[in-house]
């Protein structure tokens, strides 16, 4: 039986979008492909409220995270960490030999402008990494406020944002906020199969990359730019996924961006209210994620057991991430899931656990 995915990626993909991937193949140096990329790029720029370049990489998000830190700094990177994925960006930065430091808050807490200010004041940094939506804790960091602080006090610091589990689910105003890189794989809020990453890059990030001696090749903005005006990519793109993305972006824009953000907020509010009633919320209430909720397992249920029962009823949720396994469970409410889907899921959990 198909299990509807309420996990924070890959998430549920609608049948029409699965079908859109099955369109006939086209050559990636053909006019047909250029037309496709020329069509999809402005839709992505609309989604991110940007006039800047949006690249498509045939990889999962980790690839573009690596590319952004390789090209983002000639001095030192500050990695902000508040959970598993933001910690990983620090590992990625260090693994690439880029000088870096980590500033960390306990799991469930947010990165604040004050914290970033204090950390940046202590070193000669020229880039900061921030995971906007920390998927391991279900927390949305205040990126807009952090970016405002950085622009005011540290104008040479690039702002690199992992929006992996919130892009296309929450409003991200790339230009107005002054972001430099904002990236996301498409298997989360875009509700597509995995394998493609969308990455907006500012002019000043592209200029910075020119200064970096060993900026790499596959993710190089300079390489991407050689083909950008032709609406192509230097290496072979994930053609089928881009065809599906083009179809999906029509649906996203037809839904209306404001409506899409509201739908995510409504789904989140419903899950949060339910979690407060029957369990507890793990993360700081002031920063709860609109796309994934981390529920603290205050009843000591078997999360694995719950998921097994849900599987028999056609649904799947996520266990707690890493050390939070069985201590928490995560319900994703992202992509094309609806409020009715979420209410149905919560009803099933109540029924299985005998909650009332
Ligand atoms: C916030 C965040 N960043 C990065 C990643 C890594 O993405 P991938 O494994 O698709 O490369 C994930 C994966 O879930 C994530 O949630």
Tab-separated table of C-alpha atoms and ligand atoms in Angstrom:
chain	number	residue	atom	x	y	z
A	1	UNK	CA	0.000	0.000	0.000
A	2	UNK	CA	1.240	3.526	-0.797
A	3	UNK	CA	2.212	5.378	2.357
A	4	UNK	CA	1.494	9.084	2.165
A	5	UNK	CA	4.671	10.794	3.289
A	6	UNK	CA	4.412	13.114	6.276
A	7	UNK	CA	8.183	12.965	6.660
A	8	UNK	CA	10.409	16.022	6.113
A	9	UNK	CA	11.562	14.833	2.725
A	10	UNK	CA	11.090	13.236	0.414
A	11	UNK	CA	7.529	14.340	0.790
A	12	UNK	CA	4.329	13.336	-0.993
A	13	UNK	CA	4.508	13.828	-4.775
A	14	UNK	CA	1.225	14.237	-6.648
A	15	UNK	CA	0.483	11.861	-9.521
A	16	UNK	CA	0.429	14.716	-12.103
A	17	UNK	CA	3.940	15.684	-11.078
A	18	UNK	CA	5.191	12.104	-11.237
A	19	UNK	CA	3.720	11.991	-14.747
A	20	UNK	CA	5.383	15.278	-15.722
A	21	UNK	CA	8.731	13.512	-15.233
A	22	UNK	CA	7.769	10.997	-17.892
A	23	UNK	CA	7.698	13.552	-20.731
A	24	UNK	CA	9.874	12.543	-23.715
A	25	UNK	CA	13.593	13.150	-23.202
A	26	UNK	CA	15.222	16.157	-24.829
A	27	UNK	CA	18.892	16.896	-25.478
A	28	UNK	CA	20.401	19.259	-22.963
A	29	UNK	CA	22.101	21.328	-25.675
A	30	UNK	CA	18.898	21.637	-27.707
A	31	UNK	CA	16.589	24.628	-28.111
A	32	UNK	CA	13.877	22.580	-26.382
A	33	UNK	CA	16.002	22.401	-23.249
A	34	UNK	CA	16.970	26.084	-23.395
A	35	UNK	CA	13.268	26.924	-23.717
A	36	UNK	CA	12.522	24.777	-20.657
A	37	UNK	CA	15.171	26.415	-18.465
A	38	UNK	CA	14.208	29.868	-19.773
A	39	UNK	CA	10.619	29.096	-18.755
A	40	UNK	CA	11.261	27.701	-15.287
A	41	UNK	CA	13.882	30.226	-14.094
A	42	UNK	CA	11.600	33.308	-13.915
A	43	UNK	CA	9.055	31.210	-11.992
A	44	UNK	CA	11.733	30.416	-9.416
A	45	UNK	CA	12.769	34.076	-9.291
A	46	UNK	CA	9.139	34.929	-8.536
A	47	UNK	CA	9.056	32.329	-5.767
A	48	UNK	CA	12.140	33.892	-4.170
A	49	UNK	CA	11.190	37.516	-4.884
A	50	UNK	CA	14.483	37.998	-6.696
A	51	UNK	CA	15.964	39.429	-9.881
A	52	UNK	CA	19.255	37.646	-9.197
A	53	UNK	CA	20.450	34.423	-10.795
A	54	UNK	CA	18.871	31.110	-9.866
A	55	UNK	CA	20.938	28.048	-10.723
A	56	UNK	CA	19.761	24.465	-11.066
A	57	UNK	CA	22.185	21.808	-9.891
A	58	UNK	CA	21.801	18.086	-10.524
A	59	UNK	CA	22.474	17.088	-6.919
A	60	UNK	CA	20.871	17.043	-3.503
A	61	UNK	CA	21.167	20.073	-1.221
A	62	UNK	CA	24.460	18.947	0.324
A	63	UNK	CA	26.236	19.546	-2.985
A	64	UNK	CA	25.144	23.173	-3.190
A	65	UNK	CA	25.956	23.659	0.520
A	66	UNK	CA	29.488	22.533	-0.270
A	67	UNK	CA	29.688	24.757	-3.352
A	68	UNK	CA	28.511	27.827	-1.452
A	69	UNK	CA	31.151	27.618	1.285
A	70	UNK	CA	33.925	26.837	-1.190
A	71	UNK	CA	33.074	29.994	-3.139
A	72	UNK	CA	31.886	32.257	-0.337
A	73	UNK	CA	35.002	33.203	1.574
A	74	UNK	CA	38.571	34.402	1.213
A	75	UNK	CA	38.911	34.823	4.983
A	76	UNK	CA	36.842	32.845	7.473
A	77	UNK	CA	33.313	31.432	7.652
A	78	UNK	CA	31.077	31.558	10.715
A	79	UNK	CA	28.817	28.497	10.816
A	80	UNK	CA	25.760	28.973	13.022
A	81	UNK	CA	24.488	25.705	14.504
A	82	UNK	CA	21.199	24.847	16.182
A	83	UNK	CA	20.700	21.230	15.160
A	84	UNK	CA	21.939	18.389	12.986
A	85	UNK	CA	21.876	20.045	9.563
A	86	UNK	CA	23.401	23.344	10.634
A	87	UNK	CA	26.155	21.388	12.419
A	88	UNK	CA	26.712	19.448	9.223
A	89	UNK	CA	27.312	22.678	7.290
A	90	UNK	CA	30.196	23.353	9.673
A	91	UNK	CA	31.571	19.875	8.945
A	92	UNK	CA	31.210	20.507	5.216
A	93	UNK	CA	33.024	23.847	5.500
A	94	UNK	CA	35.889	22.312	7.483
A	95	UNK	CA	36.081	19.271	5.186
A	96	UNK	CA	36.665	21.618	2.252
A	97	UNK	CA	39.601	23.227	4.016
A	98	UNK	CA	37.794	26.555	4.397
A	99	UNK	CA	38.809	28.302	7.660
A	100	UNK	CA	35.725	28.342	9.876
A	101	UNK	CA	34.316	28.505	13.392
A	102	UNK	CA	31.035	27.242	14.778
A	103	UNK	CA	28.737	29.159	17.106
A	104	UNK	CA	26.169	26.822	18.587
A	105	UNK	CA	22.973	26.963	20.628
A	106	UNK	CA	21.324	23.926	22.249
A	107	UNK	CA	18.911	21.872	20.111
A	108	UNK	CA	15.468	23.454	20.101
A	109	UNK	CA	16.786	26.994	20.393
A	110	UNK	CA	17.094	29.556	17.619
A	111	UNK	CA	19.985	31.507	16.156
A	112	UNK	CA	19.310	35.155	17.009
A	113	UNK	CA	20.736	38.391	15.586
A	114	UNK	CA	22.353	39.056	18.995
A	115	UNK	CA	24.179	35.729	18.921
A	116	UNK	CA	25.397	36.325	15.354
A	117	UNK	CA	26.482	39.867	16.260
A	118	UNK	CA	28.527	38.665	19.206
A	119	UNK	CA	30.176	35.866	17.213
A	120	UNK	CA	30.978	38.057	14.188
A	121	UNK	CA	32.517	40.735	16.408
A	122	UNK	CA	35.130	38.229	17.587
A	123	UNK	CA	36.729	37.252	14.270
A	124	UNK	CA	37.652	38.316	10.761
A	125	UNK	CA	34.717	36.679	9.004
A	126	UNK	CA	33.455	37.289	5.499
A	127	UNK	CA	30.613	34.744	5.329
A	128	UNK	CA	27.965	33.258	7.621
A	129	UNK	CA	25.996	30.055	7.129
A	130	UNK	CA	22.451	29.782	8.488
A	131	UNK	CA	20.022	26.897	8.190
A	132	UNK	CA	16.717	28.708	7.936
A	133	UNK	CA	14.497	25.787	8.881
A	134	UNK	CA	16.322	23.298	11.116
A	135	UNK	CA	14.640	20.052	10.101
A	136	UNK	CA	16.017	18.083	13.045
A	137	UNK	CA	14.274	20.291	15.621
A	138	UNK	CA	11.370	21.833	13.696
A	139	UNK	CA	12.557	25.391	14.150
A	140	UNK	CA	12.555	28.431	11.858
A	141	UNK	CA	15.448	30.823	12.424
A	142	UNK	CA	14.761	34.576	12.023
A	143	UNK	CA	16.829	34.925	8.854
A	144	UNK	CA	15.317	38.274	7.870
A	145	UNK	CA	16.390	39.856	11.193
A	146	UNK	CA	19.807	38.196	11.140
A	147	UNK	CA	20.374	39.452	7.588
A	148	UNK	CA	19.367	43.001	8.610
A	149	UNK	CA	21.892	42.929	11.470
A	150	UNK	CA	24.648	41.657	9.175
A	151	UNK	CA	23.968	44.334	6.555
A	152	UNK	CA	24.003	47.042	9.188
A	153	UNK	CA	27.160	46.046	11.049
A	154	UNK	CA	29.128	43.656	8.827
A	155	UNK	CA	28.583	44.743	5.209
A	156	UNK	CA	31.315	42.476	3.792
A	157	UNK	CA	29.871	39.293	5.290
A	158	UNK	CA	28.016	37.095	2.805
A	159	UNK	CA	24.783	35.498	4.018
A	160	UNK	CA	24.551	31.852	2.937
A	161	UNK	CA	21.176	30.297	3.659
A	162	UNK	CA	20.116	26.667	3.611
A	163	UNK	CA	16.372	26.870	3.021
A	164	UNK	CA	16.219	23.149	2.267
A	165	UNK	CA	13.095	22.327	4.257
A	166	UNK	CA	11.259	25.636	3.855
A	167	UNK	CA	11.827	27.053	0.355
A	168	UNK	CA	8.438	27.017	-1.438
A	169	UNK	CA	6.726	26.647	1.942
A	170	UNK	CA	7.530	30.015	3.535
A	171	UNK	CA	8.140	33.503	2.200
A	172	UNK	CA	11.813	34.180	1.489
A	173	UNK	CA	12.478	37.621	0.045
A	174	UNK	CA	15.950	37.036	-1.341
A	175	UNK	CA	16.526	40.588	-2.647
A	176	UNK	CA	14.729	42.597	0.055
A	177	UNK	CA	16.492	40.689	2.823
A	178	UNK	CA	19.828	40.930	0.983
A	179	UNK	CA	20.677	37.230	0.961
A	180	UNK	CA	23.678	36.001	-1.003
A	181	UNK	CA	22.967	32.304	-1.421
A	182	UNK	CA	19.695	30.522	-0.788
A	183	UNK	CA	19.482	26.848	-1.680
A	184	UNK	CA	17.045	23.957	-1.449
A	185	UNK	CA	16.625	20.460	-2.824
A	186	UNK	CA	13.254	19.909	-4.453
A	187	UNK	CA	12.113	16.851	-2.474
A	188	UNK	CA	10.728	18.886	0.400
A	189	UNK	CA	8.424	21.905	0.028
A	190	UNK	CA	8.580	21.753	-3.786
A	191	UNK	CA	7.044	18.260	-3.500
A	192	UNK	CA	9.130	16.712	-6.277
A	193	UNK	CA	11.281	13.577	-6.285
A	194	UNK	CA	14.874	14.173	-5.076
A	195	UNK	CA	17.927	14.920	-7.215
A	196	UNK	CA	17.697	18.605	-8.093
A	197	UNK	CA	18.730	21.704	-6.128
A	198	UNK	CA	17.538	25.255	-6.673
A	199	UNK	CA	20.138	27.863	-5.681
A	200	UNK	CA	19.743	31.643	-5.844
A	201	UNK	CA	23.064	33.514	-5.884
A	202	UNK	CA	23.599	37.268	-5.540
A	203	UNK	CA	25.876	39.327	-7.755
A	204	UNK	CA	28.153	39.983	-4.814
A	205	UNK	CA	28.452	36.260	-4.079
A	206	UNK	CA	29.404	35.703	-7.716
A	207	UNK	CA	32.014	38.471	-7.405
A	208	UNK	CA	33.374	36.946	-4.181
A	209	UNK	CA	33.705	33.581	-5.924
A	210	UNK	CA	36.041	35.187	-8.479
A	211	UNK	CA	38.434	36.031	-5.629
A	212	UNK	CA	38.606	32.479	-4.275
A	213	UNK	CA	41.627	30.550	-5.525
A	214	UNK	CA	40.228	27.021	-5.205
A	215	UNK	CA	36.517	27.484	-5.638
A	216	UNK	CA	35.922	24.068	-7.182
A	217	UNK	CA	34.406	23.191	-10.543
A	218	UNK	CA	31.006	21.419	-10.484
A	219	UNK	CA	29.264	24.099	-8.407
A	220	UNK	CA	31.340	27.012	-9.726
A	221	UNK	CA	29.187	30.066	-10.373
A	222	UNK	CA	31.660	31.143	-13.058
A	223	UNK	CA	31.123	27.816	-14.851
A	224	UNK	CA	27.337	28.127	-14.457
A	225	UNK	CA	27.516	31.674	-15.841
A	226	UNK	CA	29.211	30.494	-19.019
A	227	UNK	CA	25.927	28.809	-19.962
A	228	UNK	CA	23.402	30.859	-17.974
A	229	UNK	CA	22.537	33.341	-20.737
A	230	UNK	CA	21.943	30.376	-23.083
A	231	UNK	CA	19.599	28.891	-20.464
A	232	UNK	CA	21.758	25.816	-20.079
A	233	UNK	CA	24.039	24.292	-17.472
A	234	UNK	CA	27.700	23.335	-17.969
A	235	UNK	CA	27.161	19.711	-16.884
A	236	UNK	CA	24.204	17.547	-17.846
A	237	UNK	CA	21.107	18.758	-15.990
A	238	UNK	CA	18.417	16.579	-14.383
A	239	UNK	CA	16.129	17.089	-17.380
A	240	UNK	CA	13.141	15.031	-16.176
A	241	UNK	CA	13.129	16.710	-12.775
A	242	UNK	CA	13.304	20.141	-14.386
A	243	UNK	CA	10.337	19.218	-16.582
A	244	UNK	CA	8.445	18.235	-13.438
A	245	UNK	CA	9.628	21.388	-11.630
A	246	UNK	CA	8.331	23.518	-14.496
A	247	UNK	CA	4.898	21.891	-14.191
A	248	UNK	CA	4.950	22.142	-10.413
A	249	UNK	CA	5.885	25.829	-10.478
A	250	UNK	CA	2.811	26.524	-12.621
A	251	UNK	CA	0.701	24.932	-9.900
A	252	UNK	CA	2.563	26.777	-7.135
A	253	UNK	CA	1.981	30.124	-8.850
A	254	UNK	CA	-1.622	29.204	-9.645
A	255	UNK	CA	-2.220	28.485	-5.956
A	256	UNK	CA	-0.776	31.943	-5.241
A	257	UNK	CA	2.339	32.446	-3.145
A	258	UNK	CA	0.538	34.132	-0.258
A	259	UNK	CA	-2.033	31.307	-0.246
A	260	UNK	CA	0.748	28.758	-0.234
A	261	UNK	CA	2.433	30.373	2.777
A	262	UNK	CA	-0.942	30.547	4.566
A	263	UNK	CA	-1.709	26.884	3.859
A	264	UNK	CA	1.607	25.906	5.457
A	265	UNK	CA	0.891	28.130	8.469
A	266	UNK	CA	-2.554	26.598	8.915
A	267	UNK	CA	-1.241	23.047	8.720
A	268	UNK	CA	1.511	23.930	11.212
A	269	UNK	CA	-0.915	25.612	13.640
A	270	UNK	CA	-3.153	22.524	13.563
A	271	UNK	CA	-0.289	20.129	14.294
A	272	UNK	CA	1.149	22.416	16.985
A	273	UNK	CA	-2.209	22.715	18.755
A	274	UNK	CA	-2.612	18.953	18.609
A	275	UNK	CA	0.915	18.414	19.954
A	276	UNK	CA	0.279	20.771	22.881
A	277	UNK	CA	-2.935	18.895	23.714
A	278	UNK	CA	-1.561	15.361	23.635
A	279	UNK	CA	2.221	15.690	23.910
A	280	UNK	CA	4.495	18.758	23.981
A	281	UNK	CA	6.458	20.822	21.501
A	282	UNK	CA	10.211	20.286	21.520
A	283	UNK	CA	11.424	23.626	20.183
A	284	UNK	CA	11.159	27.210	21.406
A	285	UNK	CA	7.534	28.273	20.854
A	286	UNK	CA	8.650	31.623	19.399
A	287	UNK	CA	10.352	29.985	16.441
A	288	UNK	CA	8.210	27.000	15.488
A	289	UNK	CA	8.575	25.814	11.925
A	290	UNK	CA	5.686	26.224	9.481
A	291	UNK	CA	6.777	23.100	7.586
A	292	UNK	CA	7.728	20.448	10.176
A	293	UNK	CA	6.769	19.937	13.811
A	294	UNK	CA	8.988	18.116	16.278
A	295	UNK	CA	6.717	16.584	18.926
A	296	UNK	CA	8.227	15.641	22.278
A	297	UNK	CA	7.249	12.091	23.179
A	298	UNK	CA	5.997	12.921	26.683
A	299	UNK	CA	3.822	9.774	26.752
A	300	UNK	CA	6.726	7.412	26.119
A	301	UNK	CA	4.990	5.767	23.172
A	302	UNK	CA	6.902	3.555	20.764
A	303	UNK	CA	7.407	5.876	17.806
A	304	UNK	CA	8.571	2.976	15.628
A	305	UNK	CA	5.433	1.056	16.650
A	306	UNK	CA	3.200	4.024	15.843
A	307	UNK	CA	4.793	4.342	12.433
A	308	UNK	CA	4.266	0.660	11.740
A	309	UNK	CA	0.559	0.998	12.505
A	310	UNK	CA	0.347	4.185	10.430
A	311	UNK	CA	1.951	2.272	7.569
A	312	UNK	CA	-0.958	-0.191	7.601
A	313	UNK	CA	-3.276	2.792	7.217
A	314	UNK	CA	-1.250	4.405	4.397
A	315	UNK	CA	0.865	7.054	6.122
A	316	UNK	CA	4.390	7.593	7.388
A	317	UNK	CA	5.834	10.089	9.866
A	318	UNK	CA	9.448	10.528	11.043
A	319	UNK	CA	11.118	9.422	14.204
A	320	UNK	CA	13.157	11.978	16.154
A	321	UNK	CA	16.445	12.855	14.447
A	322	UNK	CA	19.674	11.293	15.765
A	323	UNK	CA	19.763	11.389	19.563
A	324	UNK	CA	16.103	12.435	19.594
A	325	UNK	CA	15.026	9.038	18.219
A	326	UNK	CA	12.027	7.766	20.234
A	327	UNK	CA	12.275	10.897	22.405
A	328	UNK	CA	10.499	12.865	19.690
A	329	UNK	CA	8.635	12.313	16.476
A	330	UNK	CA	8.322	14.657	13.529
A	331	UNK	CA	5.285	15.401	11.449
A	332	UNK	CA	6.020	17.239	8.221
A	333	UNK	CA	3.316	19.463	6.774
A	334	UNK	CA	4.970	20.671	3.624
A	335	UNK	CA	4.716	20.691	-0.118
A	336	UNK	CA	1.352	19.749	-1.540
A	337	UNK	CA	-0.109	18.270	1.653
A	338	UNK	CA	-3.412	19.856	2.679
A	339	UNK	CA	-5.076	20.727	5.961
A	340	UNK	CA	-7.419	17.767	5.374
A	341	UNK	CA	-4.414	15.442	4.952
A	342	UNK	CA	-2.994	16.684	8.254
A	343	UNK	CA	-6.310	16.356	10.092
A	344	UNK	CA	-6.717	12.834	8.729
A	345	UNK	CA	-3.221	11.898	9.914
A	346	UNK	CA	-3.765	13.301	13.413
A	347	UNK	CA	-7.081	11.399	13.611
A	348	UNK	CA	-5.282	8.170	12.711
A	349	UNK	CA	-2.637	8.767	15.396
A	350	UNK	CA	-5.342	9.461	17.996
A	351	UNK	CA	-7.111	6.284	17.011
A	352	UNK	CA	-3.977	4.121	17.119
A	353	UNK	CA	-2.845	5.515	20.474
A	354	UNK	CA	-6.335	5.639	21.984
A	355	UNK	CA	-6.029	9.371	22.693
A	356	UNK	CA	-9.148	11.315	23.521
B	1	LIG	C1	17.895	21.631	6.590
B	1	LIG	C2	18.581	20.581	5.761
B	1	LIG	N1	19.767	20.851	5.208
B	1	LIG	C3	20.416	19.936	4.470
B	1	LIG	C4	19.898	18.684	4.237
B	1	LIG	C5	20.663	17.702	3.420
B	1	LIG	O1	19.949	17.427	2.256
B	1	LIG	P1	20.356	16.235	1.262
B	1	LIG	O2	20.553	15.016	2.106
B	1	LIG	O3	19.161	16.126	0.383
B	1	LIG	O4	21.572	16.652	0.557
B	1	LIG	C6	18.662	18.352	4.803
B	1	LIG	C7	18.089	17.013	4.621
B	1	LIG	O5	17.075	16.660	5.158
B	1	LIG	C8	17.991	19.332	5.576
B	1	LIG	O6	16.797	19.067	6.128
